PDB file of C-alpha atoms in Angstrom:
ATOM      1  CA  MET A 967     -66.817   6.625 -54.971  1.00 61.00           C
ATOM      2  CA  PRO A 968     -65.712   9.246 -57.592  1.00 64.00           C
ATOM      3  CA  ARG A 969     -62.037  10.245 -57.477  1.00 64.00           C
ATOM      4  CA  LYS A 970     -60.297  12.373 -60.112  1.00 66.00           C
ATOM      5  CA  ASN A 971     -62.794  11.510 -62.874  1.00 74.00           C
ATOM      6  CA  ASN A 972     -62.792   7.782 -62.002  1.00 75.00           C
ATOM      7  CA  VAL A 973     -65.156   5.669 -59.886  1.00 79.00           C
ATOM      8  CA  TYR A 974     -63.843   3.151 -57.322  1.00 78.00           C
ATOM      9  CA  ASN A 975     -65.150   0.931 -54.568  1.00 83.00           C
ATOM     10  CA  TYR A 976     -64.203   2.231 -51.117  1.00 88.00           C
ATOM     11  CA  ALA A 977     -61.310  -0.024 -50.051  1.00 90.00           C
ATOM     12  CA  VAL A 978     -58.948   0.476 -47.107  1.00 91.00           C
ATOM     13  CA  SER A 979     -56.859  -1.775 -44.876  1.00 91.00           C
ATOM     14  CA  VAL A 980     -55.193  -1.921 -41.469  1.00 90.00           C
ATOM     15  CA  PRO A 981     -52.205  -4.054 -40.412  1.00 89.00           C
ATOM     16  CA  TRP A 982     -52.829  -7.584 -39.100  1.00 90.00           C
ATOM     17  CA  ARG A 983     -51.086  -6.654 -35.848  1.00 86.00           C
ATOM     18  CA  LYS A 984     -53.867  -4.099 -35.303  1.00 86.00           C
ATOM     19  CA  VAL A 985     -56.662  -6.569 -36.094  1.00 88.00           C
ATOM     20  CA  ARG A 986     -55.427  -9.261 -33.708  1.00 86.00           C
ATOM     21  CA  ARG A 987     -55.303  -6.915 -30.719  1.00 79.00           C
ATOM     22  CA  SER A 988     -58.170  -7.525 -28.337  1.00 75.00           C
ATOM     23  CA  GLU A 989     -61.290  -5.559 -29.283  1.00 81.00           C
ATOM     24  CA  GLU A 990     -59.462  -2.857 -31.253  1.00 86.00           C
ATOM     25  CA  VAL A 991     -61.107  -3.721 -34.589  1.00 92.00           C
ATOM     26  CA  LEU A 992     -64.830  -4.462 -34.422  1.00 92.00           C
ATOM     27  CA  LEU A 993     -67.717  -5.270 -36.735  1.00 94.00           C
ATOM     28  CA  ALA A 994     -70.755  -3.290 -35.613  1.00 95.00           C
ATOM     29  CA  TRP A 995     -74.422  -3.761 -36.459  1.00 96.00           C
ATOM     30  CA  GLU A 996     -75.868  -2.060 -33.365  1.00 95.00           C
ATOM     31  CA  MET A 997     -75.265   1.290 -31.659  1.00 92.00           C
ATOM     32  CA  ASN A 998     -76.417   2.070 -28.115  1.00 92.00           C
ATOM     33  CA  GLY A 999     -78.495  -1.125 -28.039  1.00 93.00           C
ATOM     34  CA  LYS A1000     -80.409  -0.286 -31.226  1.00 94.00           C
ATOM     35  CA  PRO A1001     -79.942  -1.312 -34.881  1.00 95.00           C
ATOM     36  CA  LEU A1002     -77.195   0.683 -36.549  1.00 95.00           C
ATOM     37  CA  PRO A1003     -78.676   3.649 -38.506  1.00 94.00           C
ATOM     38  CA  LYS A1004     -78.003   3.679 -42.216  1.00 94.00           C
ATOM     39  CA  VAL A1005     -76.203   7.020 -41.970  1.00 95.00           C
ATOM     40  CA  HIS A1006     -73.726   5.360 -39.577  1.00 94.00           C
ATOM     41  CA  GLY A1007     -73.053   2.408 -41.898  1.00 94.00           C
ATOM     42  CA  ALA A1008     -75.939  -0.080 -41.570  1.00 94.00           C
ATOM     43  CA  PRO A1009     -76.286  -2.937 -42.000  1.00 95.00           C
ATOM     44  CA  LEU A1010     -72.612  -3.505 -41.076  1.00 96.00           C
ATOM     45  CA  ARG A1011     -69.600  -1.319 -40.482  1.00 96.00           C
ATOM     46  CA  VAL A1012     -66.033  -1.588 -39.195  1.00 95.00           C
ATOM     47  CA  ILE A1013     -64.779   0.278 -36.126  1.00 93.00           C
ATOM     48  CA  VAL A1014     -60.992   0.688 -35.959  1.00 92.00           C
ATOM     49  CA  THR A1015     -60.201   2.228 -32.576  1.00 89.00           C
ATOM     50  CA  GLY A1016     -57.389   4.771 -32.370  1.00 86.00           C
ATOM     51  CA  TYR A1017     -57.106   5.151 -36.162  1.00 88.00           C
ATOM     52  CA  ILE A1018     -58.364   7.947 -38.397  1.00 86.00           C
ATOM     53  CA  GLY A1019     -62.044   7.704 -39.309  1.00 87.00           C
ATOM     54  CA  ALA A1020     -61.259   6.819 -42.943  1.00 87.00           C
ATOM     55  CA  ARG A1021     -60.292   3.297 -41.780  1.00 90.00           C
ATOM     56  CA  SER A1022     -63.660   2.669 -40.063  1.00 92.00           C
ATOM     57  CA  THR A1023     -65.492   1.649 -43.223  1.00 93.00           C
ATOM     58  CA  LYS A1024     -69.279   1.958 -43.458  1.00 94.00           C
ATOM     59  CA  TRP A1025     -71.688  -0.310 -45.393  1.00 95.00           C
ATOM     60  CA  VAL A1026     -69.265  -3.244 -45.419  1.00 94.00           C
ATOM     61  CA  TYR A1027     -70.076  -6.016 -47.895  1.00 92.00           C
ATOM     62  CA  LYS A1028     -66.710  -7.747 -48.295  1.00 92.00           C
ATOM     63  CA  ILE A1029     -63.567  -8.354 -46.205  1.00 92.00           C
ATOM     64  CA  ASN A1030     -60.275  -9.509 -47.746  1.00 92.00           C
ATOM     65  CA  ALA A1031     -56.977 -10.652 -46.234  1.00 92.00           C
ATOM     66  CA  LEU A1032     -54.186  -8.852 -48.098  1.00 92.00           C
ATOM     67  CA  ALA A1033     -50.442  -9.419 -48.175  1.00 91.00           C
ATOM     68  CA  GLU A1034     -49.802  -5.671 -48.497  1.00 91.00           C
ATOM     69  CA  PRO A1035     -51.664  -2.406 -47.773  1.00 88.00           C
ATOM     70  CA  SER A1036     -54.757  -1.635 -49.849  1.00 89.00           C
ATOM     71  CA  LYS A1037     -54.191   0.030 -53.208  1.00 86.00           C
ATOM     72  CA  GLY A1038     -57.537   1.797 -52.981  1.00 85.00           C
ATOM     73  CA  PRO A1039     -57.186   5.525 -53.781  1.00 83.00           C
ATOM     74  CA  VAL A1040     -58.437   6.567 -50.339  1.00 82.00           C
ATOM     75  CA  GLN A1041     -55.418   4.835 -48.798  1.00 82.00           C
ATOM     76  CA  GLN A1042     -52.801   4.969 -51.547  1.00 81.00           C
ATOM     77  CA  GLN A1043     -53.425   8.500 -52.837  1.00 77.00           C
ATOM     78  CA  GLU A1044     -55.165  10.279 -49.950  1.00 78.00           C
ATOM     79  CA  TYR A1045     -54.795  10.691 -46.181  1.00 76.00           C
ATOM     80  CA  LEU A1046     -51.033  10.963 -46.600  1.00 75.00           C
ATOM     81  CA  TYR A1047     -48.327  12.975 -44.885  1.00 70.00           C
ATOM     82  CA  TYR A1048     -46.143  15.011 -47.246  1.00 65.00           C
ATOM     83  CA  THR A1049     -43.191  17.019 -45.977  1.00 60.00           C
ATOM     84  CA  SER A1050     -40.227  18.727 -47.589  1.00 56.00           C
ATOM     85  CA  GLN A1051     -37.801  16.057 -46.321  1.00 57.00           C
ATOM     86  CA  VAL A1052     -39.821  12.826 -46.409  1.00 58.00           C
ATOM     87  CA  SER A1053     -41.887  11.241 -49.155  1.00 57.00           C
ATOM     88  CA  LYS A1054     -45.537  10.344 -48.633  1.00 63.00           C
ATOM     89  CA  LYS A1055     -46.571   8.259 -45.625  1.00 67.00           C
ATOM     90  CA  ALA A1056     -50.014   6.779 -44.980  1.00 70.00           C
ATOM     91  CA  ILE A1057     -51.872   8.163 -41.973  1.00 73.00           C
ATOM     92  CA  ASP A1058     -53.197   5.514 -39.593  1.00 76.00           C
ATOM     93  CA  GLU A1059     -53.119   6.352 -35.887  1.00 79.00           C
ATOM     94  CA  GLN A1060     -54.921   9.515 -34.873  1.00 81.00           C
ATOM     95  CA  ASP A1061     -52.757  12.248 -33.391  1.00 83.00           C
ATOM     96  CA  PRO A1062     -53.891  14.399 -30.428  1.00 89.00           C
ATOM     97  CA  ARG A1063     -56.532  17.000 -31.132  1.00 89.00           C
ATOM     98  CA  SER A1064     -58.769  19.324 -29.158  1.00 94.00           C
ATOM     99  CA  ALA A1065     -61.523  21.828 -29.787  1.00 96.00           C
ATOM    100  CA  ILE A1066     -63.197  24.709 -27.968  1.00 97.00           C
ATOM    101  CA  ILE A1067     -66.959  24.295 -28.218  1.00 97.00           C
ATOM    102  CA  TYR A1068     -67.934  27.212 -25.952  1.00 96.00           C
ATOM    103  CA  PRO A1069     -67.840  30.168 -26.391  1.00 97.00           C
ATOM    104  CA  GLU A1070     -68.367  30.220 -30.137  1.00 96.00           C
ATOM    105  CA  ASP A1071     -65.983  31.937 -32.531  1.00 97.00           C
ATOM    106  CA  LYS A1072     -66.523  35.729 -32.836  1.00 96.00           C
ATOM    107  CA  GLN A1073     -68.747  35.761 -29.736  1.00 96.00           C
ATOM    108  CA  THR A1074     -68.865  38.743 -27.354  1.00 97.00           C
ATOM    109  CA  VAL A1075     -68.297  37.741 -23.722  1.00 97.00           C
ATOM    110  CA  ILE A1076     -69.043  40.148 -20.853  1.00 97.00           C
ATOM    111  CA  HIS A1077     -67.190  38.863 -17.787  1.00 97.00           C
ATOM    112  CA  ASP A1078     -65.751  39.708 -14.377  1.00 97.00           C
ATOM    113  CA  GLY A1079     -62.099  38.916 -15.055  1.00 97.00           C
ATOM    114  CA  LYS A1080     -62.541  35.243 -16.015  1.00 97.00           C
ATOM    115  CA  ILE A1081     -63.955  33.594 -19.141  1.00 98.00           C
ATOM    116  CA  THR A1082     -65.278  30.020 -18.955  1.00 98.00           C
ATOM    117  CA  LEU A1083     -64.272  27.779 -21.852  1.00 98.00           C
ATOM    118  CA  GLN A1084     -65.490  24.240 -22.562  1.00 98.00           C
ATOM    119  CA  GLY A1085     -64.393  21.674 -25.109  1.00 98.00           C
ATOM    120  CA  TRP A1086     -63.185  18.167 -25.891  1.00 97.00           C
ATOM    121  CA  SER A1087     -59.816  16.468 -26.400  1.00 96.00           C
ATOM    122  CA  TYR A1088     -58.839  13.129 -27.932  1.00 93.00           C
ATOM    123  CA  SER A1089     -55.804  11.059 -28.906  1.00 91.00           C
ATOM    124  CA  GLY A1090     -55.550   7.843 -30.901  1.00 87.00           C
ATOM    125  CA  GLY A1091     -53.225   4.874 -31.012  1.00 84.00           C
ATOM    126  CA  GLY A1092     -54.369   3.602 -27.612  1.00 84.00           C
ATOM    127  CA  ASN A1093     -53.201   6.792 -25.892  1.00 89.00           C
ATOM    128  CA  TRP A1094     -55.476   8.810 -23.647  1.00 92.00           C
ATOM    129  CA  VAL A1095     -55.580  12.538 -22.949  1.00 94.00           C
ATOM    130  CA  GLU A1096     -53.536  13.283 -19.835  1.00 95.00           C
ATOM    131  CA  ARG A1097     -53.563  17.102 -19.765  1.00 96.00           C
ATOM    132  CA  VAL A1098     -55.383  19.965 -21.489  1.00 97.00           C
ATOM    133  CA  GLU A1099     -54.119  23.555 -21.653  1.00 97.00           C
ATOM    134  CA  VAL A1100     -55.813  26.752 -22.829  1.00 98.00           C
ATOM    135  CA  SER A1101     -54.160  30.015 -23.903  1.00 97.00           C
ATOM    136  CA  PRO A1102     -55.935  33.417 -23.916  1.00 97.00           C
ATOM    137  CA  ASP A1103     -53.258  35.121 -26.040  1.00 95.00           C
ATOM    138  CA  GLY A1104     -52.822  32.908 -29.094  1.00 94.00           C
ATOM    139  CA  GLY A1105     -50.302  30.494 -27.592  1.00 94.00           C
ATOM    140  CA  SER A1106     -47.800  32.346 -25.378  1.00 94.00           C
ATOM    141  CA  VAL A1107     -49.319  31.874 -21.898  1.00 96.00           C
ATOM    142  CA  TRP A1108     -51.039  28.571 -21.051  1.00 97.00           C
ATOM    143  CA  TYR A1109     -53.394  27.554 -18.228  1.00 97.00           C
ATOM    144  CA  ALA A1110     -53.857  23.858 -17.403  1.00 97.00           C
ATOM    145  CA  VAL A1111     -57.382  22.522 -16.939  1.00 98.00           C
ATOM    146  CA  PRO A1112     -57.759  21.252 -13.343  1.00 97.00           C
ATOM    147  CA  GLU A1113     -57.955  17.453 -13.213  1.00 95.00           C
ATOM    148  CA  GLU A1114     -61.356  17.611 -11.499  1.00 97.00           C
ATOM    149  CA  ASP A1115     -62.707  19.554 -14.497  1.00 97.00           C
ATOM    150  CA  LEU A1116     -61.777  16.767 -16.930  1.00 97.00           C
ATOM    151  CA  THR A1117     -64.146  13.844 -17.477  1.00 97.00           C
ATOM    152  CA  GLU A1118     -62.958  10.335 -16.649  1.00 95.00           C
ATOM    153  CA  LYS A1119     -60.219   8.907 -18.866  1.00 92.00           C
ATOM    154  CA  HIS A1120     -60.840   5.791 -20.996  1.00 90.00           C
ATOM    155  CA  TYR A1121     -59.009   4.009 -23.787  1.00 86.00           C
ATOM    156  CA  HIS A1122     -60.099   5.187 -27.256  1.00 87.00           C
ATOM    157  CA  ALA A1123     -62.376   7.906 -25.872  1.00 89.00           C
ATOM    158  CA  TRP A1124     -62.367  11.670 -25.729  1.00 91.00           C
ATOM    159  CA  ARG A1125     -62.385  13.730 -22.544  1.00 96.00           C
ATOM    160  CA  LEU A1126     -64.573  16.756 -21.989  1.00 98.00           C
ATOM    161  CA  TRP A1127     -63.105  19.700 -20.096  1.00 98.00           C
ATOM    162  CA  LYS A1128     -63.968  23.098 -18.608  1.00 98.00           C
ATOM    163  CA  ILE A1129     -61.783  25.932 -17.347  1.00 98.00           C
ATOM    164  CA  ASP A1130     -62.128  29.499 -16.035  1.00 98.00           C
ATOM    165  CA  VAL A1131     -59.345  31.456 -17.749  1.00 98.00           C
ATOM    166  CA  PRO A1132     -58.120  34.735 -16.138  1.00 97.00           C
ATOM    167  CA  VAL A1133     -58.621  37.558 -18.635  1.00 97.00           C
ATOM    168  CA  ASP A1134     -57.840  41.239 -17.978  1.00 96.00           C
ATOM    169  CA  ALA A1135     -57.574  42.545 -21.535  1.00 96.00           C
ATOM    170  CA  GLU A1136     -60.517  43.845 -23.531  1.00 97.00           C
ATOM    171  CA  GLY A1137     -61.249  43.711 -27.248  1.00 97.00           C
ATOM    172  CA  TRP A1138     -60.601  40.905 -29.693  1.00 97.00           C
ATOM    173  CA  LEU A1139     -58.559  38.071 -28.127  1.00 98.00           C
ATOM    174  CA  GLU A1140     -57.477  34.762 -29.644  1.00 98.00           C
ATOM    175  CA  PHE A1141     -57.942  31.672 -27.486  1.00 98.00           C
ATOM    176  CA  CYS A1142     -56.473  28.291 -28.367  1.00 97.00           C
ATOM    177  CA  VAL A1143     -56.318  24.822 -26.808  1.00 97.00           C
ATOM    178  CA  ARG A1144     -53.868  21.912 -26.869  1.00 96.00           C
ATOM    179  CA  SER A1145     -53.875  18.464 -25.285  1.00 95.00           C
ATOM    180  CA  TRP A1146     -51.081  16.170 -24.120  1.00 94.00           C
ATOM    181  CA  ASP A1147     -51.590  12.415 -24.245  1.00 93.00           C
ATOM    182  CA  SER A1148     -50.159   9.529 -22.232  1.00 92.00           C
ATOM    183  CA  SER A1149     -47.135   9.319 -24.564  1.00 91.00           C
ATOM    184  CA  ASN A1150     -46.433  13.084 -24.279  1.00 91.00           C
ATOM    185  CA  ASN A1151     -47.676  13.802 -27.794  1.00 90.00           C
ATOM    186  CA  THR A1152     -49.275  17.208 -28.298  1.00 91.00           C
ATOM    187  CA  GLU A1153     -50.589  19.489 -31.025  1.00 89.00           C
ATOM    188  CA  PRO A1154     -48.363  22.002 -32.831  1.00 87.00           C
ATOM    189  CA  THR A1155     -49.216  25.571 -31.919  1.00 89.00           C
ATOM    190  CA  PHE A1156     -49.770  26.749 -35.508  1.00 86.00           C
ATOM    191  CA  VAL A1157     -51.260  24.994 -38.548  1.00 78.00           C
ATOM    192  CA  ARG A1158     -48.319  26.079 -40.731  1.00 73.00           C
ATOM    193  CA  SER A1159     -46.150  23.677 -38.694  1.00 71.00           C
ATOM    194  CA  THR A1160     -48.140  20.658 -39.961  1.00 67.00           C
ATOM    195  CA  TRP A1161     -49.315  21.746 -43.404  1.00 65.00           C
ATOM    196  CA  ASN A1162     -49.217  19.041 -46.044  1.00 64.00           C
ATOM    197  CA  TRP A1163     -50.705  18.363 -49.479  1.00 61.00           C
ATOM    198  CA  ASP A1164     -54.519  17.889 -49.438  1.00 60.00           C
ATOM    199  CA  LEU A1165     -54.514  19.229 -45.845  1.00 60.00           C
ATOM    200  CA  HIS A1166     -55.179  15.804 -44.305  1.00 64.00           C
ATOM    201  CA  VAL A1167     -54.642  15.562 -40.534  1.00 63.00           C
ATOM    202  CA  THR A1168     -53.117  19.019 -40.277  1.00 66.00           C
ATOM    203  CA  SER A1169     -53.915  19.003 -36.587  1.00 74.00           C
ATOM    204  CA  SER A1170     -52.864  22.089 -34.668  1.00 86.00           C
ATOM    205  CA  CYS A1171     -54.232  24.097 -31.762  1.00 92.00           C
ATOM    206  CA  HIS A1172     -57.876  24.934 -32.351  1.00 94.00           C
ATOM    207  CA  ARG A1173     -58.408  28.708 -32.247  1.00 96.00           C
ATOM    208  CA  ILE A1174     -61.321  31.047 -31.717  1.00 97.00           C
ATOM    209  CA  LYS A1175     -61.587  34.827 -31.447  1.00 97.00           C
ATOM    210  CA  ILE A1176     -63.625  36.334 -28.611  1.00 97.00           C
ATOM    211  CA  TYR A1177     -64.528  39.972 -27.991  1.00 97.00           C
ATOM    212  CA  SER A1178     -63.720  40.494 -24.301  1.00 97.00           C
ATOM    213  CA  VAL A1179     -65.662  43.004 -22.190  1.00 97.00           C
ATOM    214  CA  ASN A1180     -64.274  43.172 -18.637  1.00 97.00           C
ATOM    215  CA  ARG A1181     -66.789  44.470 -16.087  1.00 96.00           C
ATOM    216  CA  THR A1182     -64.082  44.832 -13.420  1.00 97.00           C
ATOM    217  CA  ARG A1183     -62.773  47.902 -15.250  1.00 96.00           C
ATOM    218  CA  SER A1184     -64.500  51.022 -13.937  1.00 95.00           C
ATOM    219  CA  ALA A1185     -64.987  52.729 -17.309  1.00 93.00           C
ATOM    220  CA  THR A1186     -66.422  49.548 -18.826  1.00 95.00           C
ATOM    221  CA  ALA A1187     -68.733  49.012 -15.858  1.00 96.00           C
ATOM    222  CA  ALA A1188     -69.992  52.614 -16.155  1.00 93.00           C
ATOM    223  CA  ARG A1189     -70.646  52.248 -19.891  1.00 92.00           C
ATOM    224  CA  LEU A1190     -72.513  48.949 -19.402  1.00 95.00           C
ATOM    225  CA  LYS A1191     -74.613  50.525 -16.644  1.00 95.00           C
ATOM    226  CA  GLU A1192     -75.514  53.456 -18.882  1.00 92.00           C
ATOM    227  CA  LEU A1193     -76.500  51.175 -21.754  1.00 93.00           C
ATOM    228  CA  GLU A1194     -78.653  49.128 -19.390  1.00 94.00           C
ATOM    229  CA  SER A1195     -80.371  52.230 -18.008  1.00 94.00           C
ATOM    230  CA  ARG A1196     -81.255  53.306 -21.551  1.00 93.00           C
ATOM    231  CA  GLY A1197     -82.466  49.801 -22.500  1.00 93.00           C
ATOM    232  CA  ILE A1198     -79.795  49.433 -25.195  1.00 93.00           C
ATOM    233  CA  PRO A1199     -78.198  45.999 -25.703  1.00 93.00           C
ATOM    234  CA  PHE A1200     -74.410  45.862 -25.962  1.00 93.00           C
ATOM    235  CA  GLU A1201     -74.447  44.158 -29.351  1.00 93.00           C
ATOM    236  CA  PRO A1202     -74.019  44.562 -32.241  1.00 92.00           C
ATOM    237  CA  LEU A1203     -70.561  46.001 -31.697  1.00 91.00           C
ATOM    238  CA  THR A1204     -70.667  48.154 -34.847  1.00 91.00           C
ATOM    239  CA  ARG A1205     -73.935  49.946 -34.026  1.00 89.00           C
ATOM    240  CA  PRO A1206     -73.392  53.707 -33.431  1.00 90.00           C
ATOM    241  CA  LEU A1207     -74.815  55.034 -30.183  1.00 89.00           C
ATOM    242  CA  GLU A1208     -77.606  57.596 -30.310  1.00 87.00           C
ATOM    243  CA  PHE A1209     -76.229  59.611 -27.397  1.00 88.00           C
ATOM    244  CA  PRO A1210     -72.859  61.372 -26.911  1.00 88.00           C
ATOM    245  CA  LEU A1211     -70.087  59.493 -25.136  1.00 85.00           C
ATOM    246  CA  GLU A1212     -69.401  62.537 -22.912  1.00 87.00           C
ATOM    247  CA  THR A1213     -71.031  65.876 -22.170  1.00 89.00           C
ATOM    248  CA  GLN A1214     -69.528  69.202 -23.245  1.00 92.00           C
ATOM    249  CA  GLU A1215     -68.608  69.912 -19.621  1.00 94.00           C
ATOM    250  CA  GLU A1216     -66.774  66.567 -19.322  1.00 90.00           C
ATOM    251  CA  TYR A1217     -64.893  67.262 -22.558  1.00 91.00           C
ATOM    252  CA  ASP A1218     -63.871  70.769 -21.453  1.00 92.00           C
ATOM    253  CA  ALA A1219     -62.700  69.453 -18.090  1.00 93.00           C
ATOM    254  CA  ALA A1220     -60.575  66.748 -19.724  1.00 90.00           C
ATOM    255  CA  VAL A1221     -58.967  69.207 -22.160  1.00 91.00           C
ATOM    256  CA  ALA A1222     -58.221  71.661 -19.332  1.00 90.00           C
ATOM    257  CA  LYS A1223     -56.600  68.924 -17.269  1.00 91.00           C
ATOM    258  CA  HIS A1224     -54.573  67.481 -20.126  1.00 90.00           C
ATOM    259  CA  PRO A1225     -54.086  70.172 -22.806  1.00 88.00           C
ATOM    260  CA  ARG A1226     -53.384  69.057 -26.338  1.00 86.00           C
ATOM    261  CA  GLU A1227     -50.603  71.593 -26.951  1.00 87.00           C
ATOM    262  CA  PRO A1228     -47.542  72.295 -24.758  1.00 85.00           C
ATOM    263  CA  LEU A1229     -47.934  75.299 -22.450  1.00 78.00           C
ATOM    264  CA  ASN A1230     -44.653  76.832 -23.649  1.00 78.00           C
TER     265      ASN A1230
END
């Protein structure tokens, strides 16, 4: 494993108190009843539940009992928290995190006042996701995912979720998601709140931008109907239309009703 112009064996460790817990550290040689694929660590790998993935070593060929944490560069020099007040601290347990998997970022969504979002949420350290919330305005207003639209909770497992979010506004909107776990941990709203050197585990609310087109608005519905009648797709957004947005008569009527200049 090359690191900063040197080559090392991949070596990490977890505390003995973690290893002796029932079924929280496993040696795996099968996955889903079949031999473990090489890409997933065959012939043998470690699974450390609730910890960051860097501790679940693939292609294991040797296990040591150490009196102190591993001095391997992946553990001693990387995957560390750095803040302005505290020196470096190794990252072990996974903090809460969530992601929106549908719609995709920069997607145009034509809707009737609600946009359906889907995603996943997870928390480590033996905690489970208790609540998921989605915001359609970048993190000011939040809507909780109904419990029946969350998959079943399990230790050391993610939960899938789905929610219909009320949306009236049109244009580019920023949606984000956060999860709360069984210990009331959650994700910071903005990445700048958790920034640290090397950007390891800078978990914050996952964000996507969506172009909202609300069919419940009369002008929007009329424009969509006209595009459909002419056989013109709505996208791409930047394509100029080949017909005028209003007739000369409509323009004259609008100017007469609302003159540009004061009457006196």
